[in-house]
């Protein structure tokens, strides 16, 4: 099963043409046709990213629309389709982070005090409870820090390069390798060893 | 942390196998044996295959709003925001105009009612700033409206 090939329709491969990326109205805002084509190519991947990062499908619905609106209103010109996509994911990431911060400030009930875990982790446990499907991966992802979730999803679900991850997440390009290594090691530990049947699809 | 513990020269090869859906059965035994012995490649294979499989599986079931609906909502929202911006600008201009008008009325009233008692020099000194304020308000109003509306 070729994941890269199967997902390329929705996730883009970053090989879009210059003319495609530059299409749009003269004053920077995309025209309807260009926007709708771009939305069709990217929306499912963005929604999935938001759902996995926030752990909340309903929230992902709202953030998806907000992300596209902000992207549209920004009216930025992009060198190619890859940059356009990265810009959109950058907006989506910032929205998800703002929402997580808002949740931290406006949580309804007091979080359980546990000195062995930080506050963010306790909130993420509640995210895990809400996570649709409650798969092993979802539970494991929920125990990671938001940055780690974002990084792992970009690297292994979207196939982003280190440079693209740095651009989207706003971290130094040189830091991506070590941060990704730590996130990957932590997730691997949380997932445990693969069962014999899982390893051989 | 030493680089030799965090990276492996075959990491990209392993990841390419995973993302091509060739892990573990589609790749040769040599790379599998390497991944068993190499902690970096083992984690790449484990995490990469689980995350990619989850993404691939979930992507098929994702339902997003239609692009036409999103476009329509965006346009409506943009119009509403433009209207709010315009309304704010108009309110500010109106406030300036009303303030200027009231000030002018007060000045004129004083002139007519108490004109005899007001020195001509004082009248001249007050009337010029008032006229400038009124002219500025009248000329700035269309500029402000254009600034608010024209950008949309």
mmCIF file of C-alpha atoms in Angstrom:
data_model
loop_
_atom_site.group_PDB
_atom_site.id
_atom_site.type_symbol
_atom_site.label_atom_id
_atom_site.label_comp_id
_atom_site.label_asym_id
_atom_site.label_seq_id
_atom_site.Cartn_x
_atom_site.Cartn_y
_atom_site.Cartn_z
ATOM 1 C CA UNK A 1 0.000 0.000 0.000
ATOM 2 C CA UNK A 2 1.645 3.237 -1.128
ATOM 3 C CA UNK A 3 0.738 5.864 1.450
ATOM 4 C CA UNK A 4 2.498 8.645 -0.365
ATOM 5 C CA UNK A 5 0.683 7.934 -3.576
ATOM 6 C CA UNK A 6 -2.662 7.404 -1.942
ATOM 7 C CA UNK A 7 -2.474 10.596 0.043
ATOM 8 C CA UNK A 8 -0.998 12.781 -2.626
ATOM 9 C CA UNK A 9 -4.389 13.845 -3.947
ATOM 10 C CA UNK A 10 -5.358 15.406 -0.672
ATOM 11 C CA UNK A 11 -2.028 16.321 0.801
ATOM 12 C CA UNK A 12 -0.202 17.714 -2.218
ATOM 13 C CA UNK A 13 3.308 16.775 -2.982
ATOM 14 C CA UNK A 14 4.718 20.278 -3.161
ATOM 15 C CA UNK A 15 5.305 19.940 -6.878
ATOM 16 C CA UNK A 16 2.568 22.299 -7.980
ATOM 17 C CA UNK A 17 3.306 24.607 -10.834
ATOM 18 C CA UNK A 18 4.245 28.216 -10.470
ATOM 19 C CA UNK A 19 1.295 29.358 -12.506
ATOM 20 C CA UNK A 20 -1.116 27.374 -10.369
ATOM 21 C CA UNK A 21 0.246 28.914 -7.196
ATOM 22 C CA UNK A 22 0.281 32.387 -8.596
ATOM 23 C CA UNK A 23 -3.279 32.239 -9.843
ATOM 24 C CA UNK A 24 -5.715 34.613 -8.278
ATOM 25 C CA UNK A 25 -6.968 38.113 -8.505
ATOM 26 C CA UNK A 26 -4.661 41.026 -9.078
ATOM 27 C CA UNK A 27 -5.002 42.453 -5.561
ATOM 28 C CA UNK A 28 -3.839 39.270 -3.833
ATOM 29 C CA UNK A 29 -7.115 37.615 -2.855
ATOM 30 C CA UNK A 30 -7.799 34.316 -4.574
ATOM 31 C CA UNK A 31 -10.623 34.151 -7.054
ATOM 32 C CA UNK A 32 -13.392 31.648 -6.492
ATOM 33 C CA UNK A 33 -12.168 29.050 -8.932
ATOM 34 C CA UNK A 34 -8.621 29.056 -7.588
ATOM 35 C CA UNK A 35 -9.784 28.954 -4.003
ATOM 36 C CA UNK A 36 -12.202 26.104 -4.547
ATOM 37 C CA UNK A 37 -9.599 24.035 -6.355
ATOM 38 C CA UNK A 38 -7.089 24.649 -3.571
ATOM 39 C CA UNK A 39 -9.690 23.804 -0.944
ATOM 40 C CA UNK A 40 -10.581 20.567 -2.696
ATOM 41 C CA UNK A 41 -6.941 19.557 -2.722
ATOM 42 C CA UNK A 42 -6.119 20.420 0.871
ATOM 43 C CA UNK A 43 -9.202 20.554 3.082
ATOM 44 C CA UNK A 44 -9.345 16.913 4.166
ATOM 45 C CA UNK A 45 -5.685 16.891 5.108
ATOM 46 C CA UNK A 46 -6.044 20.137 7.047
ATOM 47 C CA UNK A 47 -9.139 18.882 8.845
ATOM 48 C CA UNK A 48 -7.384 15.666 9.807
ATOM 49 C CA UNK A 49 -4.358 17.588 11.024
ATOM 50 C CA UNK A 50 -6.548 19.828 13.174
ATOM 51 C CA UNK A 51 -8.509 16.873 14.496
ATOM 52 C CA UNK A 52 -5.374 14.985 15.470
ATOM 53 C CA UNK A 53 -3.627 18.009 16.966
ATOM 54 C CA UNK A 54 -6.609 19.232 18.983
ATOM 55 C CA UNK A 55 -8.193 15.811 19.525
ATOM 56 C CA UNK A 56 -11.638 17.254 18.861
ATOM 57 C CA UNK A 57 -13.548 16.655 15.643
ATOM 58 C CA UNK A 58 -16.125 19.384 16.209
ATOM 59 C CA UNK A 59 -13.419 21.883 16.959
ATOM 60 C CA UNK A 60 -11.619 20.783 13.815
ATOM 61 C CA UNK A 61 -14.737 21.677 11.808
ATOM 62 C CA UNK A 62 -14.723 25.208 13.192
ATOM 63 C CA UNK A 63 -10.997 25.704 12.913
ATOM 64 C CA UNK A 64 -10.982 24.448 9.347
ATOM 65 C CA UNK A 65 -13.278 27.237 8.208
ATOM 66 C CA UNK A 66 -11.419 29.816 10.249
ATOM 67 C CA UNK A 67 -8.086 28.672 8.824
ATOM 68 C CA UNK A 68 -9.279 29.009 5.259
ATOM 69 C CA UNK A 69 -10.848 32.385 5.963
ATOM 70 C CA UNK A 70 -7.656 33.764 7.463
ATOM 71 C CA UNK A 71 -5.645 32.284 4.641
ATOM 72 C CA UNK A 72 -7.959 33.926 2.108
ATOM 73 C CA UNK A 73 -7.986 37.288 3.863
ATOM 74 C CA UNK A 74 -4.197 37.333 4.153
ATOM 75 C CA UNK A 75 -4.110 37.451 0.360
ATOM 76 C CA UNK A 76 -0.475 36.433 0.236
ATOM 77 C CA UNK A 77 1.272 35.527 -2.975
ATOM 78 C CA UNK A 78 3.185 32.250 -2.812
ATOM 79 C CA UNK A 79 6.097 31.081 -4.895
ATOM 80 C CA UNK A 80 4.640 27.632 -5.426
ATOM 81 C CA UNK A 81 1.961 25.236 -4.263
ATOM 82 C CA UNK A 82 4.182 23.877 -1.498
ATOM 83 C CA UNK A 83 4.606 27.303 0.063
ATOM 84 C CA UNK A 84 0.911 27.953 -0.246
ATOM 85 C CA UNK A 85 0.154 24.702 1.537
ATOM 86 C CA UNK A 86 2.740 25.419 4.244
ATOM 87 C CA UNK A 87 1.229 28.834 4.794
ATOM 88 C CA UNK A 88 -2.182 27.272 5.273
ATOM 89 C CA UNK A 89 -0.846 24.679 7.726
ATOM 90 C CA UNK A 90 0.985 27.419 9.588
ATOM 91 C CA UNK A 91 -2.305 29.274 10.064
ATOM 92 C CA UNK A 92 -4.024 26.052 11.119
ATOM 93 C CA UNK A 93 -1.248 25.333 13.625
ATOM 94 C CA UNK A 94 -1.517 28.784 15.171
ATOM 95 C CA UNK A 95 -5.273 28.435 15.454
ATOM 96 C CA UNK A 96 -4.938 25.076 17.165
ATOM 97 C CA UNK A 97 -2.354 26.476 19.559
ATOM 98 C CA UNK A 98 -4.519 29.488 20.381
ATOM 99 C CA UNK A 99 -7.414 27.149 21.081
ATOM 100 C CA UNK A 100 -5.320 24.954 23.326
ATOM 101 C CA UNK A 101 -4.132 28.008 25.238
ATOM 102 C CA UNK A 102 -7.714 29.214 25.553
ATOM 103 C CA UNK A 103 -8.729 25.822 26.899
ATOM 104 C CA UNK A 104 -5.954 25.982 29.456
ATOM 105 C CA UNK A 105 -7.204 29.344 30.689
ATOM 106 C CA UNK A 106 -10.918 28.530 30.614
ATOM 107 C CA UNK A 107 -11.089 24.965 31.770
ATOM 108 C CA UNK A 108 -14.362 24.203 33.514
ATOM 109 C CA UNK A 109 -13.243 22.112 36.421
ATOM 110 C CA UNK A 110 -9.972 22.145 38.331
ATOM 111 C CA UNK A 111 -7.396 19.783 36.975
ATOM 112 C CA UNK A 112 -6.189 16.942 39.201
ATOM 113 C CA UNK A 113 -2.978 17.833 40.971
ATOM 114 C CA UNK A 114 -0.260 15.422 40.072
ATOM 115 C CA UNK A 115 3.313 16.513 40.560
ATOM 116 C CA UNK A 116 4.657 13.909 38.208
ATOM 117 C CA UNK A 117 2.871 15.406 35.206
ATOM 118 C CA UNK A 118 2.650 18.918 33.957
ATOM 119 C CA UNK A 119 -0.552 20.814 33.430
ATOM 120 C CA UNK A 120 -0.550 20.446 29.679
ATOM 121 C CA UNK A 121 -0.431 16.700 29.987
ATOM 122 C CA UNK A 122 -3.450 16.681 32.287
ATOM 123 C CA UNK A 123 -5.429 18.677 29.764
ATOM 124 C CA UNK A 124 -4.301 16.331 27.038
ATOM 125 C CA UNK A 125 -5.743 13.407 28.981
ATOM 126 C CA UNK A 126 -9.123 15.033 28.630
ATOM 127 C CA UNK A 127 -8.451 15.470 24.952
ATOM 128 C CA UNK A 128 -7.791 11.759 24.767
ATOM 129 C CA UNK A 129 -11.181 11.022 26.324
ATOM 130 C CA UNK A 130 -12.883 13.066 23.654
ATOM 131 C CA UNK A 131 -10.815 11.666 20.854
ATOM 132 C CA UNK A 132 -12.966 10.037 18.259
ATOM 133 C CA UNK A 133 -12.203 6.384 17.906
ATOM 134 C CA UNK A 134 -9.951 6.210 20.969
ATOM 135 C CA UNK A 135 -7.408 4.206 19.088
ATOM 136 C CA UNK A 136 -4.059 3.310 20.547
ATOM 137 C CA UNK A 137 -2.462 5.982 18.416
ATOM 138 C CA UNK A 138 -4.958 8.608 19.545
ATOM 139 C CA UNK A 139 -4.346 7.797 23.188
ATOM 140 C CA UNK A 140 -0.598 7.828 22.680
ATOM 141 C CA UNK A 141 -0.710 11.078 20.686
ATOM 142 C CA UNK A 142 -2.763 12.703 23.411
ATOM 143 C CA UNK A 143 0.063 12.140 25.854
ATOM 144 C CA UNK A 144 2.499 14.066 23.720
ATOM 145 C CA UNK A 145 3.035 17.786 23.871
ATOM 146 C CA UNK A 146 1.175 19.767 21.197
ATOM 147 C CA UNK A 147 4.404 20.571 19.368
ATOM 148 C CA UNK A 148 5.310 16.889 19.282
ATOM 149 C CA UNK A 149 1.900 15.948 17.910
ATOM 150 C CA UNK A 150 2.164 18.616 15.220
ATOM 151 C CA UNK A 151 5.668 17.584 14.296
ATOM 152 C CA UNK A 152 4.960 13.866 14.057
ATOM 153 C CA UNK A 153 1.838 14.395 12.004
ATOM 154 C CA UNK A 154 3.586 16.707 9.574
ATOM 155 C CA UNK A 155 6.537 14.374 9.207
ATOM 156 C CA UNK A 156 4.837 11.014 8.944
ATOM 157 C CA UNK A 157 1.275 11.688 7.824
ATOM 158 C CA UNK A 158 1.951 14.550 5.442
ATOM 159 C CA UNK A 159 5.504 13.632 4.543
ATOM 160 C CA UNK A 160 6.825 17.139 5.155
ATOM 161 C CA UNK A 161 10.545 17.764 5.051
ATOM 162 C CA UNK A 162 12.421 19.197 8.016
ATOM 163 C CA UNK A 163 12.523 22.590 6.324
ATOM 164 C CA UNK A 164 8.780 22.524 5.767
ATOM 165 C CA UNK A 165 8.150 21.467 9.366
ATOM 166 C CA UNK A 166 10.303 24.358 10.563
ATOM 167 C CA UNK A 167 8.371 26.771 8.356
ATOM 168 C CA UNK A 168 4.962 25.544 9.467
ATOM 169 C CA UNK A 169 5.705 25.255 13.179
ATOM 170 C CA UNK A 170 7.901 28.310 13.479
ATOM 171 C CA UNK A 171 10.891 26.493 14.930
ATOM 172 C CA UNK A 172 14.502 26.671 13.845
ATOM 173 C CA UNK A 173 15.286 24.358 10.990
ATOM 174 C CA UNK A 174 18.267 22.952 12.860
ATOM 175 C CA UNK A 175 16.112 22.038 15.844
ATOM 176 C CA UNK A 176 13.637 19.933 13.914
ATOM 177 C CA UNK A 177 15.832 16.851 13.758
ATOM 178 C CA UNK A 178 16.385 16.560 17.491
ATOM 179 C CA UNK A 179 12.820 17.572 18.382
ATOM 180 C CA UNK A 180 11.461 15.035 15.938
ATOM 181 C CA UNK A 181 13.765 12.398 17.314
ATOM 182 C CA UNK A 182 12.500 12.988 20.849
ATOM 183 C CA UNK A 183 8.875 13.036 19.783
ATOM 184 C CA UNK A 184 9.300 9.875 17.754
ATOM 185 C CA UNK A 185 11.076 8.073 20.571
ATOM 186 C CA UNK A 186 8.362 9.063 23.034
ATOM 187 C CA UNK A 187 5.557 7.969 20.742
ATOM 188 C CA UNK A 188 7.307 4.699 19.957
ATOM 189 C CA UNK A 189 7.614 4.025 23.667
ATOM 190 C CA UNK A 190 3.947 4.813 24.206
ATOM 191 C CA UNK A 191 2.901 2.581 21.347
ATOM 192 C CA UNK A 192 5.049 -0.303 22.518
ATOM 193 C CA UNK A 193 6.190 -3.088 20.273
ATOM 194 C CA UNK A 194 3.966 -3.897 17.313
ATOM 195 C CA UNK A 195 1.808 -6.982 17.558
ATOM 196 C CA UNK A 196 2.816 -9.695 15.119
ATOM 197 C CA UNK A 197 -0.273 -9.166 12.974
ATOM 198 C CA UNK A 198 0.117 -5.387 12.793
ATOM 199 C CA UNK A 199 3.649 -5.448 11.561
ATOM 200 C CA UNK A 200 2.628 -7.355 8.444
ATOM 201 C CA UNK A 201 -0.220 -5.639 6.707
ATOM 202 C CA UNK B 1 22.866 14.571 22.820
ATOM 203 C CA UNK B 2 25.248 12.947 20.397
ATOM 204 C CA UNK B 3 24.193 12.945 16.764
ATOM 205 C CA UNK B 4 25.035 9.275 16.421
ATOM 206 C CA UNK B 5 22.181 8.445 18.779
ATOM 207 C CA UNK B 6 19.650 10.680 17.097
ATOM 208 C CA UNK B 7 20.189 9.931 13.432
ATOM 209 C CA UNK B 8 21.044 7.092 11.153
ATOM 210 C CA UNK B 9 22.260 7.265 7.543
ATOM 211 C CA UNK B 10 19.567 4.753 6.581
ATOM 212 C CA UNK B 11 16.737 6.612 8.278
ATOM 213 C CA UNK B 12 15.457 8.126 5.037
ATOM 214 C CA UNK B 13 15.612 4.775 3.315
ATOM 215 C CA UNK B 14 13.507 3.228 6.055
ATOM 216 C CA UNK B 15 11.025 6.086 5.990
ATOM 217 C CA UNK B 16 10.751 5.866 2.213
ATOM 218 C CA UNK B 17 9.880 2.174 2.538
ATOM 219 C CA UNK B 18 7.256 2.954 5.169
ATOM 220 C CA UNK B 19 5.689 5.784 3.198
ATOM 221 C CA UNK B 20 5.670 3.702 0.047
ATOM 222 C CA UNK B 21 3.684 1.076 1.951
ATOM 223 C CA UNK B 22 6.451 -1.445 1.481
ATOM 224 C CA UNK B 23 7.229 -1.947 5.151
ATOM 225 C CA UNK B 24 7.893 -4.631 6.251
ATOM 226 C CA UNK B 25 6.955 -7.197 3.634
ATOM 227 C CA UNK B 26 7.850 -5.218 0.535
ATOM 228 C CA UNK B 27 11.436 -4.461 1.458
ATOM 229 C CA UNK B 28 14.449 -6.725 1.548
ATOM 230 C CA UNK B 29 15.559 -8.564 4.647
ATOM 231 C CA UNK B 30 18.719 -6.533 4.958
ATOM 232 C CA UNK B 31 16.951 -3.252 5.751
ATOM 233 C CA UNK B 32 14.576 -5.073 8.091
ATOM 234 C CA UNK B 33 17.524 -6.589 9.922
ATOM 235 C CA UNK B 34 19.109 -3.148 10.126
ATOM 236 C CA UNK B 35 15.952 -1.642 11.583
ATOM 237 C CA UNK B 36 15.812 -4.364 14.204
ATOM 238 C CA UNK B 37 19.305 -3.457 15.336
ATOM 239 C CA UNK B 38 19.099 0.337 14.884
ATOM 240 C CA UNK B 39 17.012 2.214 17.447
ATOM 241 C CA UNK B 40 16.483 5.207 15.158
ATOM 242 C CA UNK B 41 15.249 3.178 12.195
ATOM 243 C CA UNK B 42 13.173 0.946 14.453
ATOM 244 C CA UNK B 43 11.329 3.998 15.803
ATOM 245 C CA UNK B 44 10.993 5.503 12.331
ATOM 246 C CA UNK B 45 9.446 2.283 11.043
ATOM 247 C CA UNK B 46 7.172 1.853 14.039
ATOM 248 C CA UNK B 47 5.949 5.434 14.316
ATOM 249 C CA UNK B 48 5.967 6.106 10.596
ATOM 250 C CA UNK B 49 3.877 3.067 9.726
ATOM 251 C CA UNK B 50 1.324 3.648 12.503
ATOM 252 C CA UNK B 51 0.882 7.369 11.810
ATOM 253 C CA UNK B 52 0.771 6.932 8.035
ATOM 254 C CA UNK B 53 -1.728 4.077 8.304
ATOM 255 C CA UNK B 54 -3.923 6.112 10.640
ATOM 256 C CA UNK B 55 -3.784 9.130 8.347
ATOM 257 C CA UNK B 56 -4.535 7.071 5.286
ATOM 258 C CA UNK B 57 -7.438 5.278 6.950
ATOM 259 C CA UNK B 58 -8.934 8.435 8.408
ATOM 260 C CA UNK B 59 -8.523 10.463 5.253
ATOM 261 C CA UNK B 60 -10.997 8.281 3.428
ATOM 262 C CA UNK B 61 -13.721 8.942 5.985
ATOM 263 C CA UNK B 62 -13.155 12.679 6.434
ATOM 264 C CA UNK B 63 -16.162 14.766 5.472
ATOM 265 C CA UNK B 64 -15.563 18.465 5.015
ATOM 266 C CA UNK B 65 -18.006 21.184 3.945
ATOM 267 C CA UNK B 66 -18.313 21.722 0.218
ATOM 268 C CA UNK B 67 -15.941 24.262 -1.279
ATOM 269 C CA UNK B 68 -18.852 26.322 -2.605
ATOM 270 C CA UNK B 69 -20.353 26.597 0.853
ATOM 271 C CA UNK B 70 -17.040 27.631 2.364
ATOM 272 C CA UNK B 71 -16.557 30.235 -0.356
ATOM 273 C CA UNK B 72 -20.037 31.645 0.186
ATOM 274 C CA UNK B 73 -19.520 31.858 3.960
ATOM 275 C CA UNK B 74 -16.167 33.554 3.477
ATOM 276 C CA UNK B 75 -17.630 36.145 1.137
ATOM 277 C CA UNK B 76 -20.516 36.837 3.493
ATOM 278 C CA UNK B 77 -18.171 37.195 6.435
ATOM 279 C CA UNK B 78 -15.846 39.460 4.483
ATOM 280 C CA UNK B 79 -18.794 41.685 3.557
ATOM 281 C CA UNK B 80 -19.967 41.814 7.172
ATOM 282 C CA UNK B 81 -16.502 42.748 8.370
ATOM 283 C CA UNK B 82 -16.225 45.424 5.684
ATOM 284 C CA UNK B 83 -19.608 46.805 6.729
ATOM 285 C CA UNK B 84 -18.544 46.922 10.377
ATOM 286 C CA UNK B 85 -15.299 48.678 9.461
ATOM 287 C CA UNK B 86 -17.179 51.200 7.370
ATOM 288 C CA UNK B 87 -19.704 51.802 10.120
ATOM 289 C CA UNK B 88 -16.903 52.480 12.596
ATOM 290 C CA UNK B 89 -15.250 54.960 10.245
ATOM 291 C CA UNK B 90 -18.529 56.724 9.566
ATOM 292 C CA UNK B 91 -19.272 56.927 13.279
ATOM 293 C CA UNK B 92 -15.915 58.566 13.938
ATOM 294 C CA UNK B 93 -16.415 61.051 11.106
ATOM 295 C CA UNK B 94 -19.923 61.849 12.318
ATOM 296 C CA UNK B 95 -18.642 62.441 15.831
ATOM 297 C CA UNK B 96 -15.991 64.815 14.530
ATOM 298 C CA UNK B 97 -18.539 66.660 12.388
ATOM 299 C CA UNK B 98 -21.047 66.953 15.217
ATOM 300 C CA UNK B 99 -18.361 68.224 17.574
ATOM 301 C CA UNK B 100 -17.238 70.777 15.012
ATOM 302 C CA UNK B 101 -20.831 71.809 14.313
ATOM 303 C CA UNK B 102 -21.613 72.298 17.972
ATOM 304 C CA UNK B 103 -18.457 74.293 18.464
ATOM 305 C CA UNK B 104 -19.301 76.453 15.464
ATOM 306 C CA UNK B 105 -22.867 76.966 16.677
ATOM 307 C CA UNK B 106 -21.628 77.982 20.107
ATOM 308 C CA UNK B 107 -19.150 80.383 18.572
ATOM 309 C CA UNK B 108 -21.761 81.907 16.270
ATOM 310 C CA UNK B 109 -24.248 82.141 19.108
ATOM 311 C CA UNK B 110 -21.759 83.994 21.229
ATOM 312 C CA UNK B 111 -21.024 86.288 18.333
ATOM 313 C CA UNK B 112 -24.666 87.187 17.748
ATOM 314 C CA UNK B 113 -25.736 87.348 21.375
ATOM 315 C CA UNK B 114 -22.706 88.895 22.912
ATOM 316 C CA UNK B 115 -21.005 90.187 19.801
ATOM 317 C CA UNK B 116 -20.836 93.706 21.131
ATOM 318 C CA UNK B 117 -18.940 92.558 24.161
ATOM 319 C CA UNK B 118 -16.475 90.389 22.317
ATOM 320 C CA UNK B 119 -13.367 92.066 21.031
ATOM 321 C CA UNK B 120 -12.860 91.829 17.279
ATOM 322 C CA UNK B 121 -9.395 90.359 17.788
ATOM 323 C CA UNK B 122 -10.804 87.527 19.916
ATOM 324 C CA UNK B 123 -13.438 86.756 17.301
ATOM 325 C CA UNK B 124 -10.801 86.619 14.602
ATOM 326 C CA UNK B 125 -8.602 84.320 16.666
ATOM 327 C CA UNK B 126 -11.484 81.874 17.304
ATOM 328 C CA UNK B 127 -13.072 81.880 13.895
ATOM 329 C CA UNK B 128 -9.975 80.760 11.985
ATOM 330 C CA UNK B 129 -9.380 77.521 13.946
ATOM 331 C CA UNK B 130 -13.087 76.740 13.743
ATOM 332 C CA UNK B 131 -13.124 77.199 10.007
ATOM 333 C CA UNK B 132 -10.039 75.009 9.668
ATOM 334 C CA UNK B 133 -11.632 72.302 11.820
ATOM 335 C CA UNK B 134 -14.820 72.347 9.756
ATOM 336 C CA UNK B 135 -12.926 72.243 6.473
ATOM 337 C CA UNK B 136 -10.774 69.372 7.718
ATOM 338 C CA UNK B 137 -13.840 67.418 8.820
ATOM 339 C CA UNK B 138 -15.564 67.896 5.505
ATOM 340 C CA UNK B 139 -12.506 66.960 3.490
ATOM 341 C CA UNK B 140 -11.472 64.027 5.671
ATOM 342 C CA UNK B 141 -14.910 62.417 5.740
ATOM 343 C CA UNK B 142 -14.826 61.091 2.175
ATOM 344 C CA UNK B 143 -11.191 60.069 2.596
ATOM 345 C CA UNK B 144 -12.061 58.054 5.702
ATOM 346 C CA UNK B 145 -14.992 56.395 3.989
ATOM 347 C CA UNK B 146 -12.848 55.591 0.977
ATOM 348 C CA UNK B 147 -10.141 54.161 3.212
ATOM 349 C CA UNK B 148 -12.647 51.931 4.950
ATOM 350 C CA UNK B 149 -14.572 50.783 1.896
ATOM 351 C CA UNK B 150 -12.076 51.013 -0.919
ATOM 352 C CA UNK B 151 -9.734 48.413 0.589
ATOM 353 C CA UNK B 152 -12.482 45.811 0.450
#
